[in-house]
Amino acid sequence: DGGITQSPKYLFRKEGQNVTLSCEQNLNHDAMYWYRQDPGQGLRLIYYSQIVNDFQKGDIAEGYSVSREKKESFPLTVTSAQKNPTAFYLCASSEGRASNEQFFGPGTRLTVL
Amino acid sequence: GNSVTQMEGPVTLSEEAFLTINCTYTATGYPSLFWYVQYPGEGLQLLLKATKADDKGSNKGFEATYRKETTSFHLEKGSVQVSDSAVYFCALSDPYSSASKIIFGSGTRLSIRP
């Protein structure tokens, strides 16, 4: 089955620690995205990548970093510089052409203790 | 800039009631329009979409029509079920983005009583 996987489902970290969230897709999509969702709110774009070895900042990139070394993988690192990292993180992919929908993974809930 | 505005929730209805969730947008050009649904603790799933004016998207009994004259894309269903309880997001694609960036509304939580 084609789709997007995110791991882990739940993640806990202590303040001051970096943590990396995994996102893998086997849809052969060119574009991948990371969103943050806070309770009762919509999605905010963190980073996106249109092609391997290239990525762009979204609306709220501060305190986050990404890499795109392989087409199927787009990991997100939440650094200690992110002031309020507790949130639900969603990864998505698309074929990359205008008007195409995005396909979402199941999400990772990050809690900072 | 481009934006999406949808009715605030929560919306609570009885089973078999008629549903409307309003959505209006602001965009230059001709965006594609989407409705996504999110069940508790899960990611978003595409519910339906429309790519040009007067198109009607439909899926699982839900419908929405792309109205360019009123810049709207309201979601409707004739008879809701308890299993429709979820958060619904209206969204549009940025017509000038080569990266298929999507702009989401803030979401509307729908609860259906048995």
PDB file of C-alpha atoms in Angstrom:
ATOM      1  CA  ASP A   1       0.000   0.000   0.000  1.00  0.00           C
ATOM      2  CA  GLY A   2       1.247   3.470  -0.877  1.00  0.00           C
ATOM      3  CA  GLY A   3       1.219   6.090   1.794  1.00  0.00           C
ATOM      4  CA  ILE A   4       3.028   8.252   4.293  1.00  0.00           C
ATOM      5  CA  THR A   5       4.381   6.998   7.585  1.00  0.00           C
ATOM      6  CA  GLN A   6       5.419   9.067  10.553  1.00  0.00           C
ATOM      7  CA  SER A   7       7.175   7.809  13.617  1.00  0.00           C
ATOM      8  CA  PRO A   8       6.871   7.742  16.485  1.00  0.00           C
ATOM      9  CA  LYS A   9       3.182   8.387  17.165  1.00  0.00           C
ATOM     10  CA  TYR A  10       3.963   9.956  20.552  1.00  0.00           C
ATOM     11  CA  LEU A  11       7.236  11.566  21.544  1.00  0.00           C
ATOM     12  CA  PHE A  12       8.384  13.071  24.807  1.00  0.00           C
ATOM     13  CA  ARG A  13      11.455  15.173  25.327  1.00  0.00           C
ATOM     14  CA  LYS A  14      12.999  17.274  28.030  1.00  0.00           C
ATOM     15  CA  GLU A  15      13.535  20.976  27.622  1.00  0.00           C
ATOM     16  CA  GLY A  16      16.835  21.780  25.935  1.00  0.00           C
ATOM     17  CA  GLN A  17      16.972  18.591  23.872  1.00  0.00           C
ATOM     18  CA  ASN A  18      16.781  18.338  20.114  1.00  0.00           C
ATOM     19  CA  VAL A  19      14.454  15.700  18.676  1.00  0.00           C
ATOM     20  CA  THR A  20      13.959  14.372  15.161  1.00  0.00           C
ATOM     21  CA  LEU A  21      10.592  13.342  13.718  1.00  0.00           C
ATOM     22  CA  SER A  22      10.565  10.838  10.881  1.00  0.00           C
ATOM     23  CA  CYS A  23       8.499  11.084   7.699  1.00  0.00           C
ATOM     24  CA  GLU A  24       8.669   8.536   4.867  1.00  0.00           C
ATOM     25  CA  GLN A  25       6.545   8.263   1.716  1.00  0.00           C
ATOM     26  CA  ASN A  26       6.361   5.597  -0.990  1.00  0.00           C
ATOM     27  CA  LEU A  27       4.073   7.533  -3.312  1.00  0.00           C
ATOM     28  CA  ASN A  28       6.958   8.713  -5.495  1.00  0.00           C
ATOM     29  CA  HIS A  29       5.925  12.298  -4.786  1.00  0.00           C
ATOM     30  CA  ASP A  30       8.365  15.101  -5.489  1.00  0.00           C
ATOM     31  CA  ALA A  31       7.134  17.561  -2.855  1.00  0.00           C
ATOM     32  CA  MET A  32       6.991  17.072   0.907  1.00  0.00           C
ATOM     33  CA  TYR A  33       5.775  19.334   3.728  1.00  0.00           C
ATOM     34  CA  TRP A  34       5.829  19.713   7.484  1.00  0.00           C
ATOM     35  CA  TYR A  35       2.978  21.356   9.401  1.00  0.00           C
ATOM     36  CA  ARG A  36       2.387  22.163  13.018  1.00  0.00           C
ATOM     37  CA  GLN A  37      -1.090  21.940  14.538  1.00  0.00           C
ATOM     38  CA  ASP A  38      -1.953  23.371  17.948  1.00  0.00           C
ATOM     39  CA  PRO A  39      -5.160  22.460  19.813  1.00  0.00           C
ATOM     40  CA  GLY A  40      -8.249  23.926  18.192  1.00  0.00           C
ATOM     41  CA  GLN A  41      -6.249  25.574  15.453  1.00  0.00           C
ATOM     42  CA  GLY A  42      -5.478  25.077  11.804  1.00  0.00           C
ATOM     43  CA  LEU A  43      -2.245  23.977  10.197  1.00  0.00           C
ATOM     44  CA  ARG A  44       0.829  26.158   9.927  1.00  0.00           C
ATOM     45  CA  LEU A  45       3.558  25.381   7.406  1.00  0.00           C
ATOM     46  CA  ILE A  46       7.038  24.853   8.870  1.00  0.00           C
ATOM     47  CA  TYR A  47       9.158  23.743   5.884  1.00  0.00           C
ATOM     48  CA  TYR A  48       8.596  22.296   2.455  1.00  0.00           C
ATOM     49  CA  SER A  49      10.705  20.643  -0.198  1.00  0.00           C
ATOM     50  CA  GLN A  50       9.991  20.465  -3.909  1.00  0.00           C
ATOM     51  CA  ILE A  51      12.906  18.271  -4.857  1.00  0.00           C
ATOM     52  CA  VAL A  52      15.735  16.268  -3.320  1.00  0.00           C
ATOM     53  CA  ASN A  53      18.488  18.364  -1.708  1.00  0.00           C
ATOM     54  CA  ASP A  54      16.345  21.492  -1.731  1.00  0.00           C
ATOM     55  CA  PHE A  55      13.895  22.924   0.792  1.00  0.00           C
ATOM     56  CA  GLN A  56      12.311  26.252   1.722  1.00  0.00           C
ATOM     57  CA  LYS A  57      11.116  27.864   4.927  1.00  0.00           C
ATOM     58  CA  GLY A  58       7.434  28.067   5.563  1.00  0.00           C
ATOM     59  CA  ASP A  59       5.599  30.470   7.837  1.00  0.00           C
ATOM     60  CA  ILE A  60       7.040  29.299  11.161  1.00  0.00           C
ATOM     61  CA  ALA A  61      10.512  27.839  10.447  1.00  0.00           C
ATOM     62  CA  GLU A  62      12.323  29.343  13.444  1.00  0.00           C
ATOM     63  CA  GLY A  63      13.571  26.644  15.805  1.00  0.00           C
ATOM     64  CA  TYR A  64      13.199  23.852  13.244  1.00  0.00           C
ATOM     65  CA  SER A  65      15.490  22.260  10.659  1.00  0.00           C
ATOM     66  CA  VAL A  66      14.983  19.711   7.877  1.00  0.00           C
ATOM     67  CA  SER A  67      16.915  17.706   5.313  1.00  0.00           C
ATOM     68  CA  ARG A  68      15.926  16.065   2.031  1.00  0.00           C
ATOM     69  CA  GLU A  69      18.689  13.652   1.108  1.00  0.00           C
ATOM     70  CA  LYS A  70      16.313  11.079  -0.399  1.00  0.00           C
ATOM     71  CA  LYS A  71      13.090  11.524  -2.332  1.00  0.00           C
ATOM     72  CA  GLU A  72      11.106   9.367   0.082  1.00  0.00           C
ATOM     73  CA  SER A  73      12.340  10.901   3.338  1.00  0.00           C
ATOM     74  CA  PHE A  74      11.920  14.348   4.912  1.00  0.00           C
ATOM     75  CA  PRO A  75      12.896  14.339   8.622  1.00  0.00           C
ATOM     76  CA  LEU A  76      12.142  17.315  10.847  1.00  0.00           C
ATOM     77  CA  THR A  77      14.367  18.293  13.779  1.00  0.00           C
ATOM     78  CA  VAL A  78      12.826  20.322  16.554  1.00  0.00           C
ATOM     79  CA  THR A  79      15.721  22.164  18.150  1.00  0.00           C
ATOM     80  CA  SER A  80      16.102  23.585  21.627  1.00  0.00           C
ATOM     81  CA  ALA A  81      15.671  27.025  20.060  1.00  0.00           C
ATOM     82  CA  GLN A  82      11.967  26.321  19.478  1.00  0.00           C
ATOM     83  CA  LYS A  83      10.304  28.091  22.402  1.00  0.00           C
ATOM     84  CA  ASN A  84       7.029  26.222  22.469  1.00  0.00           C
ATOM     85  CA  PRO A  85       7.501  22.859  20.735  1.00  0.00           C
ATOM     86  CA  THR A  86       4.607  20.918  22.273  1.00  0.00           C
ATOM     87  CA  ALA A  87       2.224  20.309  19.351  1.00  0.00           C
ATOM     88  CA  PHE A  88       0.927  17.808  16.821  1.00  0.00           C
ATOM     89  CA  TYR A  89       3.216  17.571  13.773  1.00  0.00           C
ATOM     90  CA  LEU A  90       1.918  16.492  10.385  1.00  0.00           C
ATOM     91  CA  CYS A  91       3.908  15.499   7.337  1.00  0.00           C
ATOM     92  CA  ALA A  92       2.418  15.595   3.839  1.00  0.00           C
ATOM     93  CA  SER A  93       3.438  14.982   0.253  1.00  0.00           C
ATOM     94  CA  SER A  94       2.171  15.876  -3.200  1.00  0.00           C
ATOM     95  CA  GLU A  95       3.095  15.448  -6.814  1.00  0.00           C
ATOM     96  CA  GLY A  96       4.293  19.040  -6.692  1.00  0.00           C
ATOM     97  CA  ARG A  97       2.279  20.516  -9.523  1.00  0.00           C
ATOM     98  CA  ALA A  98      -0.152  23.346  -8.846  1.00  0.00           C
ATOM     99  CA  SER A  99      -3.712  22.289  -7.939  1.00  0.00           C
ATOM    100  CA  ASN A 100      -2.719  18.810  -6.719  1.00  0.00           C
ATOM    101  CA  GLU A 101      -3.876  17.785  -3.286  1.00  0.00           C
ATOM    102  CA  GLN A 102      -1.577  16.865  -0.444  1.00  0.00           C
ATOM    103  CA  PHE A 103      -1.587  13.472   1.238  1.00  0.00           C
ATOM    104  CA  PHE A 104      -1.024  13.380   4.976  1.00  0.00           C
ATOM    105  CA  GLY A 105       0.650  11.039   7.405  1.00  0.00           C
ATOM    106  CA  PRO A 106      -0.927  10.057  10.750  1.00  0.00           C
ATOM    107  CA  GLY A 107       1.038  12.679  12.702  1.00  0.00           C
ATOM    108  CA  THR A 108       3.418  12.752  15.680  1.00  0.00           C
ATOM    109  CA  ARG A 109       2.369  14.276  18.981  1.00  0.00           C
ATOM    110  CA  LEU A 110       5.381  15.892  20.655  1.00  0.00           C
ATOM    111  CA  THR A 111       5.263  16.797  24.322  1.00  0.00           C
ATOM    112  CA  VAL A 112       8.024  18.698  26.074  1.00  0.00           C
ATOM    113  CA  LEU A 113       8.309  17.810  29.755  1.00  0.00           C
TER     114      LEU A 113
ATOM    115  CA  GLY B   1      -2.744  37.601   0.277  1.00  0.00           C
ATOM    116  CA  ASN B   2      -4.610  34.349  -0.149  1.00  0.00           C
ATOM    117  CA  SER B   3      -6.765  33.236   2.758  1.00  0.00           C
ATOM    118  CA  VAL B   4      -9.599  30.937   3.792  1.00  0.00           C
ATOM    119  CA  THR B   5     -12.324  31.739   6.306  1.00  0.00           C
ATOM    120  CA  GLN B   6     -14.636  29.063   7.635  1.00  0.00           C
ATOM    121  CA  MET B   7     -17.366  29.101  10.223  1.00  0.00           C
ATOM    122  CA  GLU B   8     -16.248  28.644  13.788  1.00  0.00           C
ATOM    123  CA  GLY B   9     -17.296  25.584  15.677  1.00  0.00           C
ATOM    124  CA  PRO B  10     -18.139  23.550  17.402  1.00  0.00           C
ATOM    125  CA  VAL B  11     -21.173  22.550  15.406  1.00  0.00           C
ATOM    126  CA  THR B  12     -23.446  20.060  17.144  1.00  0.00           C
ATOM    127  CA  LEU B  13     -26.243  18.309  15.272  1.00  0.00           C
ATOM    128  CA  SER B  14     -28.533  15.349  15.759  1.00  0.00           C
ATOM    129  CA  GLU B  15     -28.153  12.283  13.566  1.00  0.00           C
ATOM    130  CA  GLU B  16     -29.894  12.623  10.168  1.00  0.00           C
ATOM    131  CA  ALA B  17     -29.836  16.440  10.330  1.00  0.00           C
ATOM    132  CA  PHE B  18     -28.767  18.575   7.364  1.00  0.00           C
ATOM    133  CA  LEU B  19     -25.241  19.946   7.544  1.00  0.00           C
ATOM    134  CA  THR B  20     -23.756  23.137   6.145  1.00  0.00           C
ATOM    135  CA  ILE B  21     -20.272  24.387   6.985  1.00  0.00           C
ATOM    136  CA  ASN B  22     -19.553  27.740   5.384  1.00  0.00           C
ATOM    137  CA  CYS B  23     -16.253  28.531   3.707  1.00  0.00           C
ATOM    138  CA  THR B  24     -15.200  31.640   1.818  1.00  0.00           C
ATOM    139  CA  TYR B  25     -11.848  32.430   0.300  1.00  0.00           C
ATOM    140  CA  THR B  26      -9.692  35.281  -0.958  1.00  0.00           C
ATOM    141  CA  ALA B  27      -7.324  34.538  -3.778  1.00  0.00           C
ATOM    142  CA  THR B  28      -5.918  35.974  -6.946  1.00  0.00           C
ATOM    143  CA  GLY B  29      -6.316  33.860 -10.015  1.00  0.00           C
ATOM    144  CA  TYR B  30      -8.132  30.537  -9.996  1.00  0.00           C
ATOM    145  CA  PRO B  31      -7.203  28.350  -7.040  1.00  0.00           C
ATOM    146  CA  SER B  32      -8.254  24.769  -6.518  1.00  0.00           C
ATOM    147  CA  LEU B  33     -10.463  24.287  -3.475  1.00  0.00           C
ATOM    148  CA  PHE B  34     -10.495  21.387  -1.022  1.00  0.00           C
ATOM    149  CA  TRP B  35     -12.272  20.014   2.005  1.00  0.00           C
ATOM    150  CA  TYR B  36     -10.194  17.844   4.319  1.00  0.00           C
ATOM    151  CA  VAL B  37     -11.443  15.861   7.313  1.00  0.00           C
ATOM    152  CA  GLN B  38      -9.488  14.988  10.465  1.00  0.00           C
ATOM    153  CA  TYR B  39     -10.671  12.278  12.845  1.00  0.00           C
ATOM    154  CA  PRO B  40      -9.427  12.387  16.451  1.00  0.00           C
ATOM    155  CA  GLY B  41      -5.712  11.730  16.776  1.00  0.00           C
ATOM    156  CA  GLU B  42      -5.194  11.242  13.049  1.00  0.00           C
ATOM    157  CA  GLY B  43      -3.840  13.101  10.052  1.00  0.00           C
ATOM    158  CA  LEU B  44      -5.949  14.865   7.459  1.00  0.00           C
ATOM    159  CA  GLN B  45      -7.763  13.041   4.684  1.00  0.00           C
ATOM    160  CA  LEU B  46      -8.950  14.643   1.473  1.00  0.00           C
ATOM    161  CA  LEU B  47     -12.757  14.620   1.455  1.00  0.00           C
ATOM    162  CA  LEU B  48     -13.438  16.353  -1.856  1.00  0.00           C
ATOM    163  CA  LYS B  49     -12.053  18.957  -4.214  1.00  0.00           C
ATOM    164  CA  ALA B  50     -12.982  21.262  -7.099  1.00  0.00           C
ATOM    165  CA  THR B  51     -10.558  22.761  -9.562  1.00  0.00           C
ATOM    166  CA  LYS B  52     -12.605  25.332 -11.472  1.00  0.00           C
ATOM    167  CA  ALA B  53     -15.650  27.544 -11.139  1.00  0.00           C
ATOM    168  CA  ASP B  54     -19.029  25.755 -10.924  1.00  0.00           C
ATOM    169  CA  ASP B  55     -17.363  22.386 -10.326  1.00  0.00           C
ATOM    170  CA  LYS B  56     -19.054  20.275  -7.674  1.00  0.00           C
ATOM    171  CA  GLY B  57     -16.923  17.993  -5.565  1.00  0.00           C
ATOM    172  CA  SER B  58     -18.627  15.072  -3.841  1.00  0.00           C
ATOM    173  CA  ASN B  59     -17.687  12.106  -1.673  1.00  0.00           C
ATOM    174  CA  LYS B  60     -19.360   9.980   1.024  1.00  0.00           C
ATOM    175  CA  GLY B  61     -22.573  12.019   0.752  1.00  0.00           C
ATOM    176  CA  PHE B  62     -20.764  15.345   1.185  1.00  0.00           C
ATOM    177  CA  GLU B  63     -20.900  17.997  -1.550  1.00  0.00           C
ATOM    178  CA  ALA B  64     -19.392  21.423  -2.191  1.00  0.00           C
ATOM    179  CA  THR B  65     -19.697  23.708  -5.213  1.00  0.00           C
ATOM    180  CA  TYR B  66     -16.974  26.137  -6.341  1.00  0.00           C
ATOM    181  CA  ARG B  67     -18.764  29.507  -6.505  1.00  0.00           C
ATOM    182  CA  LYS B  68     -16.475  32.133  -7.958  1.00  0.00           C
ATOM    183  CA  GLU B  69     -19.086  34.902  -7.882  1.00  0.00           C
ATOM    184  CA  THR B  70     -19.416  34.574  -4.104  1.00  0.00           C
ATOM    185  CA  THR B  71     -15.873  33.190  -3.515  1.00  0.00           C
ATOM    186  CA  SER B  72     -17.384  30.336  -1.532  1.00  0.00           C
ATOM    187  CA  PHE B  73     -17.057  26.566  -1.199  1.00  0.00           C
ATOM    188  CA  HIS B  74     -19.634  25.546   1.413  1.00  0.00           C
ATOM    189  CA  LEU B  75     -19.715  21.925   2.572  1.00  0.00           C
ATOM    190  CA  GLU B  76     -23.118  20.199   2.737  1.00  0.00           C
ATOM    191  CA  LYS B  77     -24.520  16.813   3.621  1.00  0.00           C
ATOM    192  CA  GLY B  78     -28.160  15.868   3.576  1.00  0.00           C
ATOM    193  CA  SER B  79     -28.193  13.451   6.513  1.00  0.00           C
ATOM    194  CA  VAL B  80     -25.276  13.269   8.936  1.00  0.00           C
ATOM    195  CA  GLN B  81     -24.227  10.226  10.930  1.00  0.00           C
ATOM    196  CA  VAL B  82     -22.413   9.857  14.242  1.00  0.00           C
ATOM    197  CA  SER B  83     -19.372   8.658  12.278  1.00  0.00           C
ATOM    198  CA  ASP B  84     -19.151  12.086  10.607  1.00  0.00           C
ATOM    199  CA  SER B  85     -17.982  13.605  13.890  1.00  0.00           C
ATOM    200  CA  ALA B  86     -14.591  15.129  13.099  1.00  0.00           C
ATOM    201  CA  VAL B  87     -12.839  18.401  12.319  1.00  0.00           C
ATOM    202  CA  TYR B  88     -13.343  19.731   8.788  1.00  0.00           C
ATOM    203  CA  PHE B  89     -10.864  22.021   7.054  1.00  0.00           C
ATOM    204  CA  CYS B  90     -11.519  24.146   4.003  1.00  0.00           C
ATOM    205  CA  ALA B  91      -8.394  24.862   1.957  1.00  0.00           C
ATOM    206  CA  LEU B  92      -7.140  26.345  -1.286  1.00  0.00           C
ATOM    207  CA  SER B  93      -4.063  25.826  -3.376  1.00  0.00           C
ATOM    208  CA  ASP B  94      -1.909  28.814  -4.143  1.00  0.00           C
ATOM    209  CA  PRO B  95      -2.351  29.168  -7.920  1.00  0.00           C
ATOM    210  CA  TYR B  96       1.046  30.820  -8.318  1.00  0.00           C
ATOM    211  CA  SER B  97       2.981  28.278  -6.322  1.00  0.00           C
ATOM    212  CA  SER B  98       4.878  25.572  -8.131  1.00  0.00           C
ATOM    213  CA  ALA B  99       5.127  23.623  -4.883  1.00  0.00           C
ATOM    214  CA  SER B 100       1.419  22.917  -4.420  1.00  0.00           C
ATOM    215  CA  LYS B 101       1.351  24.944  -1.240  1.00  0.00           C
ATOM    216  CA  ILE B 102      -2.052  24.794   0.408  1.00  0.00           C
ATOM    217  CA  ILE B 103      -3.636  27.396   2.667  1.00  0.00           C
ATOM    218  CA  PHE B 104      -5.933  25.956   5.329  1.00  0.00           C
ATOM    219  CA  GLY B 105      -8.812  27.444   7.228  1.00  0.00           C
ATOM    220  CA  SER B 106      -8.861  27.152  11.009  1.00  0.00           C
ATOM    221  CA  GLY B 107     -11.128  24.090  10.998  1.00  0.00           C
ATOM    222  CA  THR B 108     -14.679  23.435  12.178  1.00  0.00           C
ATOM    223  CA  ARG B 109     -15.343  20.750  14.764  1.00  0.00           C
ATOM    224  CA  LEU B 110     -18.510  18.773  14.072  1.00  0.00           C
ATOM    225  CA  SER B 111     -20.206  16.625  16.713  1.00  0.00           C
ATOM    226  CA  ILE B 112     -23.189  14.434  15.864  1.00  0.00           C
ATOM    227  CA  ARG B 113     -25.538  13.235  18.622  1.00  0.00           C
ATOM    228  CA  PRO B 114     -27.135   9.794  18.269  1.00  0.00           C
TER     229      PRO B 114
END
